[in-house]
Tab-separated table of C-alpha atoms in Angstrom:
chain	number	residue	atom	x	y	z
W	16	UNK	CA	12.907	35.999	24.468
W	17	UNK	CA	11.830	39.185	22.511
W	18	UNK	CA	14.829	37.941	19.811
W	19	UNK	CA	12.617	34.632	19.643
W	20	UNK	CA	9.701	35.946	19.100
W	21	UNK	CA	10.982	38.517	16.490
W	22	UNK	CA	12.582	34.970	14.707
W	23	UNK	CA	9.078	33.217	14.740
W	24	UNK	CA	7.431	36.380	13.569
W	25	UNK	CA	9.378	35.808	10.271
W	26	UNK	CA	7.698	33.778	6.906
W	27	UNK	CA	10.690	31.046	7.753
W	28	UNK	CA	9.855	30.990	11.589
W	29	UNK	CA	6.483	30.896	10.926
W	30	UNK	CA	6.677	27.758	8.329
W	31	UNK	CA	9.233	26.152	11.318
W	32	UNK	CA	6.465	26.105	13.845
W	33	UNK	CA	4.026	24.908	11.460
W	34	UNK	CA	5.845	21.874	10.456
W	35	UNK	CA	6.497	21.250	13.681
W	36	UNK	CA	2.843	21.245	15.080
W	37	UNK	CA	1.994	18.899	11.232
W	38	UNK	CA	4.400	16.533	11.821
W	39	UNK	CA	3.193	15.945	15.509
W	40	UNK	CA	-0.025	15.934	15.135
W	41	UNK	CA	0.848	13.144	12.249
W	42	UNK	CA	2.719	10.824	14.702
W	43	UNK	CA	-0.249	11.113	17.658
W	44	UNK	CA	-2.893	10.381	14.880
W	45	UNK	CA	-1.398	7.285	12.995
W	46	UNK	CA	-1.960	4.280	14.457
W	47	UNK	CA	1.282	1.952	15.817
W	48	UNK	CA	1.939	-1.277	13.669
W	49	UNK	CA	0.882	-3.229	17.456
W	50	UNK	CA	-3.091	-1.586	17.281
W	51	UNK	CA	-3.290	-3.145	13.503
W	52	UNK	CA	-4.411	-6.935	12.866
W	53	UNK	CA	-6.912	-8.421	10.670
W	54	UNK	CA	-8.267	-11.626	9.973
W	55	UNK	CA	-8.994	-12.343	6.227
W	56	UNK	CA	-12.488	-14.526	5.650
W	57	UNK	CA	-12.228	-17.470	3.642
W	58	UNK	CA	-14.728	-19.270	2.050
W	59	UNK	CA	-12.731	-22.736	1.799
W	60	UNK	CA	-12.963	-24.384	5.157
W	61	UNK	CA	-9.637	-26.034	4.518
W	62	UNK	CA	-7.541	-23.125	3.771
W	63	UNK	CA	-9.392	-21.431	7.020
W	64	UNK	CA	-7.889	-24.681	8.758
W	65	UNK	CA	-3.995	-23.973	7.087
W	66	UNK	CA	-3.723	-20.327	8.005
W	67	UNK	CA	-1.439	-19.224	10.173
W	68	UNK	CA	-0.322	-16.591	11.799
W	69	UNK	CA	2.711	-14.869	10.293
W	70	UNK	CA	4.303	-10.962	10.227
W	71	UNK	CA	4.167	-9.832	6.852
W	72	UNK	CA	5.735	-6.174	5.886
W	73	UNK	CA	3.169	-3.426	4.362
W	74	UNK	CA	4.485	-0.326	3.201
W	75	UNK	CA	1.421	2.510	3.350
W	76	UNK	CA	2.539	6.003	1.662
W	77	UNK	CA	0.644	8.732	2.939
W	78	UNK	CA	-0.851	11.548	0.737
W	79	UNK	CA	2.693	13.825	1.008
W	80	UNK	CA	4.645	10.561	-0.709
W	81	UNK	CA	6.427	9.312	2.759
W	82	UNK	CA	6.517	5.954	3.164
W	83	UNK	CA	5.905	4.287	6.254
W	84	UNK	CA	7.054	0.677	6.804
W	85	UNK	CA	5.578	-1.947	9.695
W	86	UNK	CA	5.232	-5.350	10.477
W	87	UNK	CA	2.000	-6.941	11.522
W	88	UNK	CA	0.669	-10.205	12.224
W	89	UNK	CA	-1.844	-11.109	9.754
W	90	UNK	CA	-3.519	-14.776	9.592
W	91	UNK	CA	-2.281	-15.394	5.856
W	92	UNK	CA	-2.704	-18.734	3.490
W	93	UNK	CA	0.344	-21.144	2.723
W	94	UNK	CA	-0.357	-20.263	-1.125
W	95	UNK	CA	1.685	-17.675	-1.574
W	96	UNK	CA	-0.501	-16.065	-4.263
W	97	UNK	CA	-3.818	-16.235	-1.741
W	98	UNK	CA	-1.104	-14.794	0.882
W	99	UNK	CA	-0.385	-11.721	-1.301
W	100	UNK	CA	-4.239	-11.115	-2.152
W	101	UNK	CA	-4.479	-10.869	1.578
W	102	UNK	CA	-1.550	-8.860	2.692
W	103	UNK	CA	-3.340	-6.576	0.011
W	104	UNK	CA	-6.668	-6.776	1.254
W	105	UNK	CA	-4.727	-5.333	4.700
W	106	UNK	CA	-3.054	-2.845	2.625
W	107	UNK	CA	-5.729	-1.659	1.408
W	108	UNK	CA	-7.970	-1.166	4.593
W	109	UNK	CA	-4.909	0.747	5.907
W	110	UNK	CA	-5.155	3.265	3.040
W	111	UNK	CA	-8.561	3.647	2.454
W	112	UNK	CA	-8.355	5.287	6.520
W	113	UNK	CA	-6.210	7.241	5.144
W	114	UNK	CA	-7.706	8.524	1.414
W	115	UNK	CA	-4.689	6.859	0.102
W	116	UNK	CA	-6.753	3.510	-1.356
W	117	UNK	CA	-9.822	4.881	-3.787
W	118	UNK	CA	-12.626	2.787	-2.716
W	119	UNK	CA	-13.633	2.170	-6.305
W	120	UNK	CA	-10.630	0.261	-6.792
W	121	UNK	CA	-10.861	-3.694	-5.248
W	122	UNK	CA	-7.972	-5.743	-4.810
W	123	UNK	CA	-6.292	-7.003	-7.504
W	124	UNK	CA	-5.844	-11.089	-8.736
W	125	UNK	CA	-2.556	-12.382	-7.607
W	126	UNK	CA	-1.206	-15.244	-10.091
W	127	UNK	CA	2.560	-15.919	-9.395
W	128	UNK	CA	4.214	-17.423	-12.052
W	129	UNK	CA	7.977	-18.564	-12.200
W	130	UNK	CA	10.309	-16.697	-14.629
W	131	UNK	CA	13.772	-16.779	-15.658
W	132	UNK	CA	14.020	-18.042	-12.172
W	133	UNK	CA	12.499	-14.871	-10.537
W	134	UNK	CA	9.007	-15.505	-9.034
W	135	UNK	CA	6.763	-12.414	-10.887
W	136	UNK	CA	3.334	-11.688	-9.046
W	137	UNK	CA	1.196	-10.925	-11.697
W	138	UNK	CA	-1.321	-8.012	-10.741
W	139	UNK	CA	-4.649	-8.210	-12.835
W	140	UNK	CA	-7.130	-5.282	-11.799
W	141	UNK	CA	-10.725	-5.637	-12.084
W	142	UNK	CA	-11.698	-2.251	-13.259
W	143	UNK	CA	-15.337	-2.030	-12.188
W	144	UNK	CA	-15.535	2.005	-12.108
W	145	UNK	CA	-13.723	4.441	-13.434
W	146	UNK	CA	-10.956	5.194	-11.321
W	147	UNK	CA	-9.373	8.699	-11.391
W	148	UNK	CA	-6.300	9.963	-9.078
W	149	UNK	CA	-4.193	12.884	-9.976
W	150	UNK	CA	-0.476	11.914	-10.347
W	151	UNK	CA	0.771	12.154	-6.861
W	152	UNK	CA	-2.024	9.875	-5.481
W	153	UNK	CA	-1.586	7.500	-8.472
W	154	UNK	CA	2.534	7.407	-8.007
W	155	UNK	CA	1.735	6.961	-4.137
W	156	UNK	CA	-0.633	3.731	-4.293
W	157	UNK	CA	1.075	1.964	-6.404
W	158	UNK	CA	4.612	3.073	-4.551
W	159	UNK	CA	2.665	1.190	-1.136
W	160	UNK	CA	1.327	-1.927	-3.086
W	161	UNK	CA	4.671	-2.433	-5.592
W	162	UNK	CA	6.595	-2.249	-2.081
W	163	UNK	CA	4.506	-3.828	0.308
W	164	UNK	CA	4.511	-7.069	-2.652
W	165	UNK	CA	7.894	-6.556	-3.149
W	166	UNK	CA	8.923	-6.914	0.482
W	167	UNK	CA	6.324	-10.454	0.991
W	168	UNK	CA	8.724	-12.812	-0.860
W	169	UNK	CA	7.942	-11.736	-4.899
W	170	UNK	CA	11.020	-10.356	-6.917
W	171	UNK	CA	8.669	-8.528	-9.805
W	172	UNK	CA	5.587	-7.011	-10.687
W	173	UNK	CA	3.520	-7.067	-14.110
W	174	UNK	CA	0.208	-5.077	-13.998
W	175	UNK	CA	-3.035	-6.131	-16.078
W	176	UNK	CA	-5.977	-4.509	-16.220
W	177	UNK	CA	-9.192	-6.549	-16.801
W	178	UNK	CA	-6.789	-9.439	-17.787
W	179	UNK	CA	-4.623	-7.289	-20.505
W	180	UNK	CA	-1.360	-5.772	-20.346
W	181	UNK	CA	-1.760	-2.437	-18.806
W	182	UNK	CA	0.433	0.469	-20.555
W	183	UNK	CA	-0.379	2.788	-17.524
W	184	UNK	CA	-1.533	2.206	-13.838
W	185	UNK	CA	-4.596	4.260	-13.432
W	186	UNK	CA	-3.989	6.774	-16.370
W	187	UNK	CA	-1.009	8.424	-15.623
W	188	UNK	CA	1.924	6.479	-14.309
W	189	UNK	CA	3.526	3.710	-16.412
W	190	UNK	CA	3.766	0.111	-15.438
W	191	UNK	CA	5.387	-3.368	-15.895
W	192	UNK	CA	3.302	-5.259	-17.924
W	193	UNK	CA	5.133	-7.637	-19.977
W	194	UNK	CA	7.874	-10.688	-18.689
């Protein structure tokens, strides 16, 4: 026991337990994928009407860059561009719990065109405020949404910004912007 303690005493033994203690106290606190569901508003009466209920994969990266992938059941649109606005609008209330979403920043426009046979969701971000991230938090939102889009049925991502081609994400990170 003394041997222990004389271990634990020690800058490595010391870092040990506090990892320990972080990374449990990170798996009681985060909720399970079966406490999260949402139902998305509509204004259109008949879209209301042709939602159904369907798991959808979000990927939500927490502020020390690990990713964390679930599947919920989210009342989503047949149009699959209205179905990734909404799997967004989810994303996005995840992460804003967690600091990871700025709440400046909306959810982007989803347009999904067709090309070269691979269907590109086409992200166009309304910029209302100024939005400012260092690098890690920039690299880490768009790591969730690029995923969590990725992983709903879309095989690439271009990124606008007020409805032009944006050379970075939110000032640091650079993005697809161009077919």
């Amino acid at each position: 026991m003394r041997r222990l303690l004389q271990i634990l005493a020690t800058p490595h033994g010391l870092f040990a337990v506090l990892f320990l203690v972080a990374a449990g106290l990170y798996f009681l606190f985060t909720p399970s994928a079966s406490e999260i569901t949402i139902r998305v508003p509509t204004d259109n009466p008949d879209t209301l009407a042709a939602q159904t209920l369907e798991e959808i994969r979000l990927v939500v990266v927490d502020t020390f860059g690990v990713a964390r992938r679930y599947v919920v059941d989210l009342e989503v649109s047949p149009d699959l561009g209205e179905r990734i606005e909404q799997i967004l609008i989810k994303l996005r209330s995840d992460m804003l719990a967690g600091n990871g979403w700025p709440k400046e920043l909306s959810v982007p426009n989803v347009y999904l065109q067709d090309i070269d046979e691979q269907l590109v969701a086409i992200m166009d971000f309304r910029l209302v405020n100024h939005v400012s991230l260092d690098v890690n938090k920039e690299i880490n939102l768009y790591q969730a949404i690029s995923e969590t889009v990725l992983s709903n049925g879309v095989n690439r991502i271009l990124v606008l910004k007020d409805g032009r081609p944006a050379e970075t994400f939110l000032g640091h990170l650079a993005v697809p912007n161009k077919p």
